[in-house]
DNA sequence: ACAAAAGTGTTCTCGGTACACCCATGC
DNA sequence: GCATGGGTGTACCGAGAACACTTTTGT
């Protein structure tokens, strides 16, 4: 029984991507098969019951790998959803029974958010239904309590974006300052002064200027940068000692 | 079977208090009974398996209530520990079997940290062993993987202390600026300039000056303040719109 | 009157913000 | 040569940090 599933614990992953313009999230179309009923067409977050003897982080990574073909991505646990009634509709319970072949009563789910470079992910058609990217702002409702989970993930994402260099996980390896700014504006939802933004980010010692420029654009080509993780780690250590003061809002 | 325990999910609570001088944490003495073996005397964090049909937050609140007699306290989920080997010693497994009367194989634990006013908490002697406050800096090791959990909680606590007004959960309702500063210095681990600290915190519109002063001290008595939660919530809403800019370290 | 902690103001520096024009390329 | 977005500098303001003395009480 070394790969039996644990029927009471699952992971759900909010997988974010950025297409250069909008924040996207990867969803699974539940009603792909029975398209006979398109009115109740619903989507869900990718997720899975965990296996016995499997770390929960490992279960999240497994889910991600199965869906996108990516293995070395930013992944962060951010919540636990445990309402005994969170999966209550008979058809929801039926769907789970059909998918995993186990009878379940109550599932506690551990939630993760992942940041991937859309261009690198190779979507695998899965047995569960079709997987696809959706603009976050278009999403009205999701199956189970997944809308709540998404909203929570978004909140954390915006907070993290201001406090940690996670933007680079969503951009390609080489990027222009303008692309970085577009990402901030898309996620934060307001415009940022371009001159001040450059002044700020170009001061970061872990933003390395490359020799390359944009190609094939009908205007002045932008210079390209990359994020130097090693330099960032060094910077963190230096700054550990300094006094960052209280800021409650 | 409406109050059966779920044998694969538990909560563990890191309960912090402040005695005016040091940061304290509430621990359970595992070897209280068999004091015959004082060399392997170990402590653990308070925790419990969850019940079926119980929200995990509710399980954490239940644990807290049973131990301290307090019900309306600051409590925040901060992690999940799921290493299948996290409880591996035979005597650990035996202890759990004895305590809950269920056979367990692997337990995933959801961790919480709580902030309580030490003076208000009424410690209940429990069947599990003796409960007591310990100075955080004195703690060398704990049972299971609880040392790791404590370290994680401490990290989060210091981060939160700089970003949210949680200090007031650890102080008495009425407090002096000096007491507040002592708390910050104890948790952050460095000294803060008194003049700058006052200038900073007295600007907060949710810190309300009371009519009272300290009594029975053999020096100039300090003025007392209280934290006004309602005023704080208002302030938060106002500030939502303003641009807080990127600060990575 | 003395001990002990409370309470107070100024100067400097740095980082955030507002704001408008020239530059390099493709067509 | 013109359209398009890339790239640059300056002046103001507010907040953090460094720093030392006076005030109020109990004994």
PDB file of N, CA, C and O in Angstrom, chain B residues 158-209:
ATOM      1  N   UNK B 158       8.227  37.843  13.893  1.00  0.00           N
ATOM      2  CA  UNK B 158       9.021  39.064  13.739  1.00  0.00           C
ATOM      3  C   UNK B 158       8.610  39.821  12.486  1.00  0.00           C
ATOM      4  O   UNK B 158       8.530  41.044  12.488  1.00  0.00           O
ATOM      5  N   UNK B 159       8.321  39.083  11.407  1.00  0.00           N
ATOM      6  CA  UNK B 159       7.892  39.771  10.193  1.00  0.00           C
ATOM      7  C   UNK B 159       6.563  40.487  10.434  1.00  0.00           C
ATOM      8  O   UNK B 159       6.391  41.643  10.048  1.00  0.00           O
ATOM      9  N   UNK B 160       5.637  39.788  11.072  1.00  0.00           N
ATOM     10  CA  UNK B 160       4.326  40.379  11.339  1.00  0.00           C
ATOM     11  C   UNK B 160       4.413  41.599  12.232  1.00  0.00           C
ATOM     12  O   UNK B 160       3.684  42.568  12.072  1.00  0.00           O
ATOM     13  N   UNK B 161       5.330  41.509  13.202  1.00  0.00           N
ATOM     14  CA  UNK B 161       5.469  42.591  14.165  1.00  0.00           C
ATOM     15  C   UNK B 161       5.794  43.911  13.475  1.00  0.00           C
ATOM     16  O   UNK B 161       5.388  44.978  13.936  1.00  0.00           O
ATOM     17  N   UNK B 162       6.517  43.823  12.356  1.00  0.00           N
ATOM     18  CA  UNK B 162       6.894  45.031  11.634  1.00  0.00           C
ATOM     19  C   UNK B 162       5.822  45.488  10.661  1.00  0.00           C
ATOM     20  O   UNK B 162       5.874  46.601  10.161  1.00  0.00           O
ATOM     21  N   UNK B 163       4.875  44.638  10.356  1.00  0.00           N
ATOM     22  CA  UNK B 163       3.897  44.965   9.328  1.00  0.00           C
ATOM     23  C   UNK B 163       2.452  45.016   9.790  1.00  0.00           C
ATOM     24  O   UNK B 163       1.588  45.424   9.036  1.00  0.00           O
ATOM     25  N   UNK B 164       2.194  44.549  10.997  1.00  0.00           N
ATOM     26  CA  UNK B 164       0.825  44.597  11.486  1.00  0.00           C
ATOM     27  C   UNK B 164       0.811  44.885  12.976  1.00  0.00           C
ATOM     28  O   UNK B 164       1.751  44.557  13.680  1.00  0.00           O
ATOM     29  N   UNK B 165      -0.261  45.505  13.444  1.00  0.00           N
ATOM     30  CA  UNK B 165      -0.302  45.908  14.844  1.00  0.00           C
ATOM     31  C   UNK B 165      -0.667  44.738  15.760  1.00  0.00           C
ATOM     32  O   UNK B 165      -1.712  44.741  16.400  1.00  0.00           O
ATOM     33  N   UNK B 166       0.188  43.738  15.821  1.00  0.00           N
ATOM     34  CA  UNK B 166      -0.097  42.563  16.634  1.00  0.00           C
ATOM     35  C   UNK B 166       0.509  42.675  18.026  1.00  0.00           C
ATOM     36  O   UNK B 166       0.165  41.903  18.911  1.00  0.00           O
ATOM     37  N   UNK B 167       1.389  43.656  18.224  1.00  0.00           N
ATOM     38  CA  UNK B 167       2.051  43.796  19.514  1.00  0.00           C
ATOM     39  C   UNK B 167       1.028  43.928  20.640  1.00  0.00           C
ATOM     40  O   UNK B 167       1.237  43.425  21.751  1.00  0.00           O
ATOM     41  N   UNK B 168      -0.087  44.579  20.325  1.00  0.00           N
ATOM     42  CA  UNK B 168      -1.097  44.878  21.335  1.00  0.00           C
ATOM     43  C   UNK B 168      -1.811  43.635  21.839  1.00  0.00           C
ATOM     44  O   UNK B 168      -2.422  43.651  22.903  1.00  0.00           O
ATOM     45  N   UNK B 169      -1.722  42.553  21.077  1.00  0.00           N
ATOM     46  CA  UNK B 169      -2.319  41.285  21.510  1.00  0.00           C
ATOM     47  C   UNK B 169      -1.529  40.692  22.678  1.00  0.00           C
ATOM     48  O   UNK B 169      -2.044  39.877  23.430  1.00  0.00           O
ATOM     49  N   UNK B 170      -0.268  41.080  22.777  1.00  0.00           N
ATOM     50  CA  UNK B 170       0.603  40.524  23.809  1.00  0.00           C
ATOM     51  C   UNK B 170       0.664  41.388  25.057  1.00  0.00           C
ATOM     52  O   UNK B 170       1.073  40.929  26.122  1.00  0.00           O
ATOM     53  N   UNK B 171       0.268  42.665  24.905  1.00  0.00           N
ATOM     54  CA  UNK B 171       0.305  43.578  26.053  1.00  0.00           C
ATOM     55  C   UNK B 171      -1.048  43.600  26.735  1.00  0.00           C
ATOM     56  O   UNK B 171      -2.059  43.191  26.168  1.00  0.00           O
ATOM     57  N   UNK B 172      -1.066  44.133  27.938  1.00  0.00           N
ATOM     58  CA  UNK B 172      -2.342  44.353  28.609  1.00  0.00           C
ATOM     59  C   UNK B 172      -3.116  45.437  27.874  1.00  0.00           C
ATOM     60  O   UNK B 172      -2.549  46.185  27.080  1.00  0.00           O
ATOM     61  N   UNK B 173      -4.378  45.550  28.166  1.00  0.00           N
ATOM     62  CA  UNK B 173      -5.231  46.532  27.461  1.00  0.00           C
ATOM     63  C   UNK B 173      -4.631  47.931  27.540  1.00  0.00           C
ATOM     64  O   UNK B 173      -4.583  48.647  26.565  1.00  0.00           O
ATOM     65  N   UNK B 174      -4.184  48.312  28.757  1.00  0.00           N
ATOM     66  CA  UNK B 174      -3.564  49.613  28.928  1.00  0.00           C
ATOM     67  C   UNK B 174      -2.064  49.419  29.094  1.00  0.00           C
ATOM     68  O   UNK B 174      -1.642  48.523  29.834  1.00  0.00           O
ATOM     69  N   UNK B 175      -1.315  50.231  28.408  1.00  0.00           N
ATOM     70  CA  UNK B 175       0.137  50.026  28.424  1.00  0.00           C
ATOM     71  C   UNK B 175       0.832  51.359  28.197  1.00  0.00           C
ATOM     72  O   UNK B 175       0.232  52.304  27.673  1.00  0.00           O
ATOM     73  N   UNK B 176       2.079  51.406  28.577  1.00  0.00           N
ATOM     74  CA  UNK B 176       2.879  52.604  28.332  1.00  0.00           C
ATOM     75  C   UNK B 176       3.693  52.416  27.059  1.00  0.00           C
ATOM     76  O   UNK B 176       3.888  51.291  26.588  1.00  0.00           O
ATOM     77  N   UNK B 177       4.157  53.523  26.515  1.00  0.00           N
ATOM     78  CA  UNK B 177       4.978  53.445  25.305  1.00  0.00           C
ATOM     79  C   UNK B 177       6.242  52.629  25.582  1.00  0.00           C
ATOM     80  O   UNK B 177       6.698  51.862  24.745  1.00  0.00           O
ATOM     81  N   UNK B 178       6.756  52.778  26.780  1.00  0.00           N
ATOM     82  CA  UNK B 178       7.962  52.033  27.133  1.00  0.00           C
ATOM     83  C   UNK B 178       7.720  50.530  27.083  1.00  0.00           C
ATOM     84  O   UNK B 178       8.543  49.769  26.584  1.00  0.00           O
ATOM     85  N   UNK B 179       6.569  50.089  27.576  1.00  0.00           N
ATOM     86  CA  UNK B 179       6.256  48.664  27.535  1.00  0.00           C
ATOM     87  C   UNK B 179       6.183  48.165  26.099  1.00  0.00           C
ATOM     88  O   UNK B 179       6.673  47.080  25.774  1.00  0.00           O
ATOM     89  N   UNK B 180       5.585  48.993  25.254  1.00  0.00           N
ATOM     90  CA  UNK B 180       5.499  48.636  23.834  1.00  0.00           C
ATOM     91  C   UNK B 180       6.894  48.501  23.240  1.00  0.00           C
ATOM     92  O   UNK B 180       7.205  47.544  22.527  1.00  0.00           O
ATOM     93  N   UNK B 181       7.743  49.462  23.596  1.00  0.00           N
ATOM     94  CA  UNK B 181       9.106  49.425  23.066  1.00  0.00           C
ATOM     95  C   UNK B 181       9.862  48.203  23.576  1.00  0.00           C
ATOM     96  O   UNK B 181      10.580  47.543  22.820  1.00  0.00           O
ATOM     97  N   UNK B 182       9.684  47.887  24.855  1.00  0.00           N
ATOM     98  CA  UNK B 182      10.345  46.699  25.411  1.00  0.00           C
ATOM     99  C   UNK B 182       9.966  45.454  24.634  1.00  0.00           C
ATOM    100  O   UNK B 182      10.813  44.593  24.363  1.00  0.00           O
ATOM    101  N   UNK B 183       8.694  45.373  24.282  1.00  0.00           N
ATOM    102  CA  UNK B 183       8.222  44.219  23.525  1.00  0.00           C
ATOM    103  C   UNK B 183       8.923  44.137  22.170  1.00  0.00           C
ATOM    104  O   UNK B 183       9.421  43.077  21.776  1.00  0.00           O
ATOM    105  N   UNK B 184       8.959  45.251  21.474  1.00  0.00           N
ATOM    106  CA  UNK B 184       9.640  45.258  20.172  1.00  0.00           C
ATOM    107  C   UNK B 184      11.101  44.863  20.317  1.00  0.00           C
ATOM    108  O   UNK B 184      11.628  44.078  19.539  1.00  0.00           O
ATOM    109  N   UNK B 185      11.765  45.402  21.323  1.00  0.00           N
ATOM    110  CA  UNK B 185      13.183  45.108  21.493  1.00  0.00           C
ATOM    111  C   UNK B 185      13.405  43.641  21.835  1.00  0.00           C
ATOM    112  O   UNK B 185      14.329  43.010  21.336  1.00  0.00           O
ATOM    113  N   UNK B 186      12.499  43.081  22.665  1.00  0.00           N
ATOM    114  CA  UNK B 186      12.660  41.678  23.064  1.00  0.00           C
ATOM    115  C   UNK B 186      12.492  40.750  21.872  1.00  0.00           C
ATOM    116  O   UNK B 186      13.261  39.798  21.695  1.00  0.00           O
ATOM    117  N   UNK B 187      11.497  41.024  21.048  1.00  0.00           N
ATOM    118  CA  UNK B 187      11.231  40.118  19.935  1.00  0.00           C
ATOM    119  C   UNK B 187      12.215  40.331  18.790  1.00  0.00           C
ATOM    120  O   UNK B 187      12.705  39.381  18.190  1.00  0.00           O
ATOM    121  N   UNK B 188      12.513  41.588  18.483  1.00  0.00           N
ATOM    122  CA  UNK B 188      13.407  41.850  17.361  1.00  0.00           C
ATOM    123  C   UNK B 188      14.859  41.597  17.734  1.00  0.00           C
ATOM    124  O   UNK B 188      15.692  41.333  16.867  1.00  0.00           O
ATOM    125  N   UNK B 189      15.171  41.734  18.999  1.00  0.00           N
ATOM    126  CA  UNK B 189      16.527  41.419  19.426  1.00  0.00           C
ATOM    127  C   UNK B 189      17.530  42.537  19.281  1.00  0.00           C
ATOM    128  O   UNK B 189      18.730  42.289  19.235  1.00  0.00           O
ATOM    129  N   UNK B 190      17.074  43.769  19.154  1.00  0.00           N
ATOM    130  CA  UNK B 190      18.028  44.878  19.178  1.00  0.00           C
ATOM    131  C   UNK B 190      17.373  46.076  19.846  1.00  0.00           C
ATOM    132  O   UNK B 190      16.154  46.107  20.030  1.00  0.00           O
ATOM    133  N   UNK B 191      18.214  47.060  20.194  1.00  0.00           N
ATOM    134  CA  UNK B 191      17.681  48.235  20.861  1.00  0.00           C
ATOM    135  C   UNK B 191      17.202  49.268  19.861  1.00  0.00           C
ATOM    136  O   UNK B 191      17.720  49.377  18.751  1.00  0.00           O
ATOM    137  N   UNK B 192      16.195  50.013  20.274  1.00  0.00           N
ATOM    138  CA  UNK B 192      15.585  51.021  19.426  1.00  0.00           C
ATOM    139  C   UNK B 192      15.711  52.360  20.129  1.00  0.00           C
ATOM    140  O   UNK B 192      15.535  52.449  21.340  1.00  0.00           O
ATOM    141  N   UNK B 193      16.042  53.392  19.364  1.00  0.00           N
ATOM    142  CA  UNK B 193      16.143  54.733  19.946  1.00  0.00           C
ATOM    143  C   UNK B 193      14.782  55.167  20.460  1.00  0.00           C
ATOM    144  O   UNK B 193      13.790  55.185  19.724  1.00  0.00           O
ATOM    145  N   UNK B 194      14.753  55.540  21.734  1.00  0.00           N
ATOM    146  CA  UNK B 194      13.499  55.845  22.401  1.00  0.00           C
ATOM    147  C   UNK B 194      12.767  57.037  21.788  1.00  0.00           C
ATOM    148  O   UNK B 194      11.555  57.032  21.609  1.00  0.00           O
ATOM    149  N   UNK B 195      13.494  58.076  21.437  1.00  0.00           N
ATOM    150  CA  UNK B 195      12.848  59.272  20.873  1.00  0.00           C
ATOM    151  C   UNK B 195      12.224  58.978  19.517  1.00  0.00           C
ATOM    152  O   UNK B 195      11.096  59.368  19.236  1.00  0.00           O
ATOM    153  N   UNK B 196      12.961  58.258  18.675  1.00  0.00           N
ATOM    154  CA  UNK B 196      12.422  57.931  17.358  1.00  0.00           C
ATOM    155  C   UNK B 196      11.236  56.980  17.455  1.00  0.00           C
ATOM    156  O   UNK B 196      10.268  57.101  16.704  1.00  0.00           O
ATOM    157  N   UNK B 197      11.336  56.052  18.400  1.00  0.00           N
ATOM    158  CA  UNK B 197      10.238  55.102  18.576  1.00  0.00           C
ATOM    159  C   UNK B 197       8.938  55.817  18.954  1.00  0.00           C
ATOM    160  O   UNK B 197       7.887  55.587  18.382  1.00  0.00           O
ATOM    161  N   UNK B 198       9.034  56.716  19.920  1.00  0.00           N
ATOM    162  CA  UNK B 198       7.850  57.477  20.335  1.00  0.00           C
ATOM    163  C   UNK B 198       7.299  58.285  19.185  1.00  0.00           C
ATOM    164  O   UNK B 198       6.083  58.313  18.950  1.00  0.00           O
ATOM    165  N   UNK B 199       8.207  58.991  18.487  1.00  0.00           N
ATOM    166  CA  UNK B 199       7.762  59.840  17.382  1.00  0.00           C
ATOM    167  C   UNK B 199       6.944  58.986  16.411  1.00  0.00           C
ATOM    168  O   UNK B 199       5.878  59.389  15.949  1.00  0.00           O
ATOM    169  N   UNK B 200       7.448  57.796  16.143  1.00  0.00           N
ATOM    170  CA  UNK B 200       6.787  56.905  15.192  1.00  0.00           C
ATOM    171  C   UNK B 200       5.422  56.431  15.684  1.00  0.00           C
ATOM    172  O   UNK B 200       4.420  56.588  15.005  1.00  0.00           O
ATOM    173  N   UNK B 201       5.411  55.817  16.862  1.00  0.00           N
ATOM    174  CA  UNK B 201       4.165  55.165  17.271  1.00  0.00           C
ATOM    175  C   UNK B 201       3.097  56.156  17.719  1.00  0.00           C
ATOM    176  O   UNK B 201       1.913  55.902  17.541  1.00  0.00           O
ATOM    177  N   UNK B 202       3.503  57.296  18.278  1.00  0.00           N
ATOM    178  CA  UNK B 202       2.487  58.244  18.736  1.00  0.00           C
ATOM    179  C   UNK B 202       1.805  58.945  17.568  1.00  0.00           C
ATOM    180  O   UNK B 202       0.772  59.582  17.732  1.00  0.00           O
ATOM    181  N   UNK B 203       2.360  58.805  16.388  1.00  0.00           N
ATOM    182  CA  UNK B 203       1.701  59.348  15.194  1.00  0.00           C
ATOM    183  C   UNK B 203       0.518  58.475  14.773  1.00  0.00           C
ATOM    184  O   UNK B 203      -0.373  58.941  14.068  1.00  0.00           O
ATOM    185  N   UNK B 204       0.546  57.200  15.145  1.00  0.00           N
ATOM    186  CA  UNK B 204      -0.532  56.299  14.751  1.00  0.00           C
ATOM    187  C   UNK B 204      -1.858  56.782  15.333  1.00  0.00           C
ATOM    188  O   UNK B 204      -1.985  56.946  16.554  1.00  0.00           O
ATOM    189  N   UNK B 205      -2.850  56.984  14.483  1.00  0.00           N
ATOM    190  CA  UNK B 205      -4.112  57.525  14.980  1.00  0.00           C
ATOM    191  C   UNK B 205      -4.916  56.518  15.811  1.00  0.00           C
ATOM    192  O   UNK B 205      -5.901  56.880  16.427  1.00  0.00           O
ATOM    193  N   UNK B 206      -4.486  55.295  15.826  1.00  0.00           N
ATOM    194  CA  UNK B 206      -5.232  54.273  16.570  1.00  0.00           C
ATOM    195  C   UNK B 206      -4.609  53.985  17.930  1.00  0.00           C
ATOM    196  O   UNK B 206      -5.015  53.065  18.630  1.00  0.00           O
ATOM    197  N   UNK B 207      -3.637  54.785  18.326  1.00  0.00           N
ATOM    198  CA  UNK B 207      -3.068  54.670  19.660  1.00  0.00           C
ATOM    199  C   UNK B 207      -3.665  55.785  20.517  1.00  0.00           C
ATOM    200  O   UNK B 207      -3.328  56.956  20.335  1.00  0.00           O
ATOM    201  N   UNK B 208      -4.578  55.421  21.404  1.00  0.00           N
ATOM    202  CA  UNK B 208      -5.345  56.425  22.140  1.00  0.00           C
ATOM    203  C   UNK B 208      -4.775  56.642  23.537  1.00  0.00           C
ATOM    204  O   UNK B 208      -4.639  55.694  24.317  1.00  0.00           O
ATOM    205  N   UNK B 209      -4.508  57.912  23.816  1.00  0.00           N
ATOM    206  CA  UNK B 209      -4.034  58.291  25.140  1.00  0.00           C
ATOM    207  C   UNK B 209      -5.171  58.211  26.144  1.00  0.00           C
ATOM    208  O   UNK B 209      -6.279  58.690  25.880  1.00  0.00           O
TER     209      UNK B 209
END
